[in-house]
mmCIF file with all atom_site columns, C-alpha atoms in Angstrom:
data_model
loop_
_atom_site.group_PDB
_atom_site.id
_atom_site.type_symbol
_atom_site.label_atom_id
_atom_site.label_alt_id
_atom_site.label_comp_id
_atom_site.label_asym_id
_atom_site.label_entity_id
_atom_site.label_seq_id
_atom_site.pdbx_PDB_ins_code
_atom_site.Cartn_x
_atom_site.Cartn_y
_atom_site.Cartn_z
_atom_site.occupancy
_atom_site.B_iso_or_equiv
_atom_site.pdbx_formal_charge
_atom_site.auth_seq_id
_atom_site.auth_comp_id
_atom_site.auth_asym_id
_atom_site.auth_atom_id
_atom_site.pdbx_PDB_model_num
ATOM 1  C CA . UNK A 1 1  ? 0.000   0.000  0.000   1.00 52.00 ? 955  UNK A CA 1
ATOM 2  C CA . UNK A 1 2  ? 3.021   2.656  0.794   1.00 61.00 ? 956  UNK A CA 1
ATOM 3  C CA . UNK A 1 3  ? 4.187   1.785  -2.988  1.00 61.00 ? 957  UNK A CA 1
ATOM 4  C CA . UNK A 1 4  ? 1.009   2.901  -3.879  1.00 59.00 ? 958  UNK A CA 1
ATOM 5  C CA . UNK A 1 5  ? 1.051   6.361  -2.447  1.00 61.00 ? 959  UNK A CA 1
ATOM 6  C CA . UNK A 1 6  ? 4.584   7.353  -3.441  1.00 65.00 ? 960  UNK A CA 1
ATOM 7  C CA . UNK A 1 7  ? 3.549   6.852  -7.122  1.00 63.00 ? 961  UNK A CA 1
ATOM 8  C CA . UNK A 1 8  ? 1.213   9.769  -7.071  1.00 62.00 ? 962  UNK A CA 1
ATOM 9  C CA . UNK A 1 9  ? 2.903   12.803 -8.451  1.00 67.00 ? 963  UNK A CA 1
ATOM 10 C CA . UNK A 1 10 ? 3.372   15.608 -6.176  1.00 68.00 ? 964  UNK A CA 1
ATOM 11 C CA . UNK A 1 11 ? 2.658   19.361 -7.220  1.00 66.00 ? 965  UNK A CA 1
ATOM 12 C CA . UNK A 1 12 ? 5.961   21.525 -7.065  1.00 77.00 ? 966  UNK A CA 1
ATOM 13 C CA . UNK A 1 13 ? 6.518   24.007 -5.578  1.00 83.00 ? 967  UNK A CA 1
ATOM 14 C CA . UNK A 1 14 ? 7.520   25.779 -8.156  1.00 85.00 ? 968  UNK A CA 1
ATOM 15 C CA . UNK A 1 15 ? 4.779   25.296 -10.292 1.00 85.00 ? 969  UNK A CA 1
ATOM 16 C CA . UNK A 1 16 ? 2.485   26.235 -7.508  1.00 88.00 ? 970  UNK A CA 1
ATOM 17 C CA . UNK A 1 17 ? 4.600   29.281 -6.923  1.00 90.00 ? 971  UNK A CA 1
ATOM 18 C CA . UNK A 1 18 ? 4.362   29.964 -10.766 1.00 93.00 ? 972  UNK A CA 1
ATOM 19 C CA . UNK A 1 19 ? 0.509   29.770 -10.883 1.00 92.00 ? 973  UNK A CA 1
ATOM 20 C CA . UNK A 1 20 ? 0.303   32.083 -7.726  1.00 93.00 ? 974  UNK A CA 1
ATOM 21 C CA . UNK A 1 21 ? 2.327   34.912 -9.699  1.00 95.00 ? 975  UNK A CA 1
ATOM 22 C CA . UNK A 1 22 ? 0.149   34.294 -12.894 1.00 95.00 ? 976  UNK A CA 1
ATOM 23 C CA . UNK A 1 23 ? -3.198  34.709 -11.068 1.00 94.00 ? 977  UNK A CA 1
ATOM 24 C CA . UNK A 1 24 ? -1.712  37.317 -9.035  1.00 96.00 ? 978  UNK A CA 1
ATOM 25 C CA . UNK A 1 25 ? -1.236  39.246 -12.309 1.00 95.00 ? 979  UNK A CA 1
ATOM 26 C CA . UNK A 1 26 ? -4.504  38.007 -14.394 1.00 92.00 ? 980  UNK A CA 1
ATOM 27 C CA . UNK A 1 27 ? -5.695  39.901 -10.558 1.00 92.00 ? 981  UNK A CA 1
ATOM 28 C CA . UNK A 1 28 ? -4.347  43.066 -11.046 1.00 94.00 ? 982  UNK A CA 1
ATOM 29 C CA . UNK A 1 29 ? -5.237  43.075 -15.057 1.00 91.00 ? 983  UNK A CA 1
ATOM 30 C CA . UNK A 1 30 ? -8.550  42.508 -14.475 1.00 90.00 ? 984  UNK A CA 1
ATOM 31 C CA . UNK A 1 31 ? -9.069  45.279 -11.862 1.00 93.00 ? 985  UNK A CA 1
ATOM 32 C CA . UNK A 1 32 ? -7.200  48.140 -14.577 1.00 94.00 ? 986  UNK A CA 1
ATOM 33 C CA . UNK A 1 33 ? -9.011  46.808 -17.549 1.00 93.00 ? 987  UNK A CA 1
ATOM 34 C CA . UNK A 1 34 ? -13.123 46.566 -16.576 1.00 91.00 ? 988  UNK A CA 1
ATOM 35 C CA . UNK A 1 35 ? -14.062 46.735 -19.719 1.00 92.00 ? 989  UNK A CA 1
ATOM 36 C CA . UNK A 1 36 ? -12.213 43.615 -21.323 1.00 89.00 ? 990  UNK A CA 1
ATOM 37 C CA . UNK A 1 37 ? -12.430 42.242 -18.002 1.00 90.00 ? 991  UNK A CA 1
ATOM 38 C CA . UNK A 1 38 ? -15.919 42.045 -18.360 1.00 92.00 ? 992  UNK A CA 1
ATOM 39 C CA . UNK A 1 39 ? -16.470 41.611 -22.259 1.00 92.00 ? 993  UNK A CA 1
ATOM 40 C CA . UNK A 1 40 ? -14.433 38.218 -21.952 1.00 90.00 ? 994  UNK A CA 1
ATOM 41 C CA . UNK A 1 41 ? -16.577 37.214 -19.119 1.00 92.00 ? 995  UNK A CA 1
ATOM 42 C CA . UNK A 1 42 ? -20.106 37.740 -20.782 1.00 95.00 ? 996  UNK A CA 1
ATOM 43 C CA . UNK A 1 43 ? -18.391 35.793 -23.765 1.00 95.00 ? 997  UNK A CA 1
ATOM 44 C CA . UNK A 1 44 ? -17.734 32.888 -21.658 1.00 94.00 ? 998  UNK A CA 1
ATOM 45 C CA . UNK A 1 45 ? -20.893 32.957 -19.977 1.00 96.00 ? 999  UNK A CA 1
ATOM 46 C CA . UNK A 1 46 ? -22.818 32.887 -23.405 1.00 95.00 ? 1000 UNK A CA 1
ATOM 47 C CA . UNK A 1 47 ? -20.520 30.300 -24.578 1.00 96.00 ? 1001 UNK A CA 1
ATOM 48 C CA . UNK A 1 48 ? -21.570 28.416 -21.572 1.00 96.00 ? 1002 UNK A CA 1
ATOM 49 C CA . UNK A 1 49 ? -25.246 29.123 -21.744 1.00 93.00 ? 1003 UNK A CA 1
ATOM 50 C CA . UNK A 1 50 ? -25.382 28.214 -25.633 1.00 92.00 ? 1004 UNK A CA 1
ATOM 51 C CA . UNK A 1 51 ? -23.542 24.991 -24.692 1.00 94.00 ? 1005 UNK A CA 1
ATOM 52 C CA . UNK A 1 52 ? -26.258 24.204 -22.130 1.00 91.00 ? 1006 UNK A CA 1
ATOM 53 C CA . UNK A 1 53 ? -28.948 24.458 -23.944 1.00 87.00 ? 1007 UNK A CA 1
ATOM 54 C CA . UNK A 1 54 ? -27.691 22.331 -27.050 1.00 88.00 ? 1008 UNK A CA 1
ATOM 55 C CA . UNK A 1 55 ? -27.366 19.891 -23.869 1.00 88.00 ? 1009 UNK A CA 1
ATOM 56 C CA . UNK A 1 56 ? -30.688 20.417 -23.194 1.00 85.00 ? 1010 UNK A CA 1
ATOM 57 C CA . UNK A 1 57 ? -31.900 19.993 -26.043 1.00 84.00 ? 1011 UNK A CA 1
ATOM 58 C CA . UNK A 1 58 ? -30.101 16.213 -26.534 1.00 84.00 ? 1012 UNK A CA 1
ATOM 59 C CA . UNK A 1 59 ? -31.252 15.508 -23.670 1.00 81.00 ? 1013 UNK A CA 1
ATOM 60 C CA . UNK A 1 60 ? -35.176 16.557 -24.668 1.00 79.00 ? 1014 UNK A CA 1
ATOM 61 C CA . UNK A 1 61 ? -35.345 13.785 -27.153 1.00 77.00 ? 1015 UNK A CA 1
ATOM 62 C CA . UNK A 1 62 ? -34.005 11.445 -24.433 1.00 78.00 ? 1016 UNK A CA 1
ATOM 63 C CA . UNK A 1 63 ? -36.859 11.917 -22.498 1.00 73.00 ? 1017 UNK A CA 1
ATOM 64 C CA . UNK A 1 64 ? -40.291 9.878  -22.355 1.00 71.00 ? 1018 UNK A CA 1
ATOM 65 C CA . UNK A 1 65 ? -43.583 11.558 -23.161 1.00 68.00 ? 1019 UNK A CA 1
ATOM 66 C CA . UNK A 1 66 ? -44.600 13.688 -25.957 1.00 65.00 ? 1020 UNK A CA 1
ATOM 67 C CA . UNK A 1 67 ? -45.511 16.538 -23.445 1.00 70.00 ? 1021 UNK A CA 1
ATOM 68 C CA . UNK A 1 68 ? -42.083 15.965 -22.153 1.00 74.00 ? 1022 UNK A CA 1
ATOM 69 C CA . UNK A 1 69 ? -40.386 16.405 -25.557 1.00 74.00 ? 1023 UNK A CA 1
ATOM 70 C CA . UNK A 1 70 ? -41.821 19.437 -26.257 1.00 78.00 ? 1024 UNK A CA 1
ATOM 71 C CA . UNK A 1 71 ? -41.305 21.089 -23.145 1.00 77.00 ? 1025 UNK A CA 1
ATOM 72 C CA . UNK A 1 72 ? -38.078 20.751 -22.986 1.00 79.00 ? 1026 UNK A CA 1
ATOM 73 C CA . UNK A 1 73 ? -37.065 21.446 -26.500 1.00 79.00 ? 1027 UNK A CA 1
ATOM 74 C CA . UNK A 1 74 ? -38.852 24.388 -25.684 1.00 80.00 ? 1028 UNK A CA 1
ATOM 75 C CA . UNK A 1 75 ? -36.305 24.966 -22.680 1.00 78.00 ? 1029 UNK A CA 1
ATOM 76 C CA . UNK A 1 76 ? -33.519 23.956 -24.561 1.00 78.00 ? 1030 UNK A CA 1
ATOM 77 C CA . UNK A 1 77 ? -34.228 26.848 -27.398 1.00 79.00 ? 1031 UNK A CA 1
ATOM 78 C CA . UNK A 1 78 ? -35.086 29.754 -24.830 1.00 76.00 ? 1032 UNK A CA 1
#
């Protein structure tokens, strides 16, 4: 069982020092830029949402029930 554990890969501490200073950065850029700040945000929030709803809409025709179907294709496309 202790062979077991010693094969899992251990973050460094480098890397995690690395990825502190990036995010510390991507911090302070989004605070001095708002506007592309927020622009990339709604992007990747309507990417999500269009996404989700071709999801949904997969799912729909998964569904039993033709009152089922419809309602949520009709979720799917709002």
């Amino acid at each position: 069982m202790h062979a077991a554990f010693e094969a899992i890969p251990r973050p460094s501490r480098r890397a995690s020092l690395i990825w502190a200073i990036a995010l510390v950065i991507v911090g302070i850029l989004a605070l001095t830029l708002p506007e592309a700040t927020s622009f990339g945000v709604a992007k990747v929030l309507g990417w999500l949402i269009l996404i989700h709803g071709i999801v949904q809409l997969f799912y729909a025709f998964r569904s039993e029930g033709v009152g089922r179907i419809v309602w949520k294709v009709l979720v799917a496309i709002l």
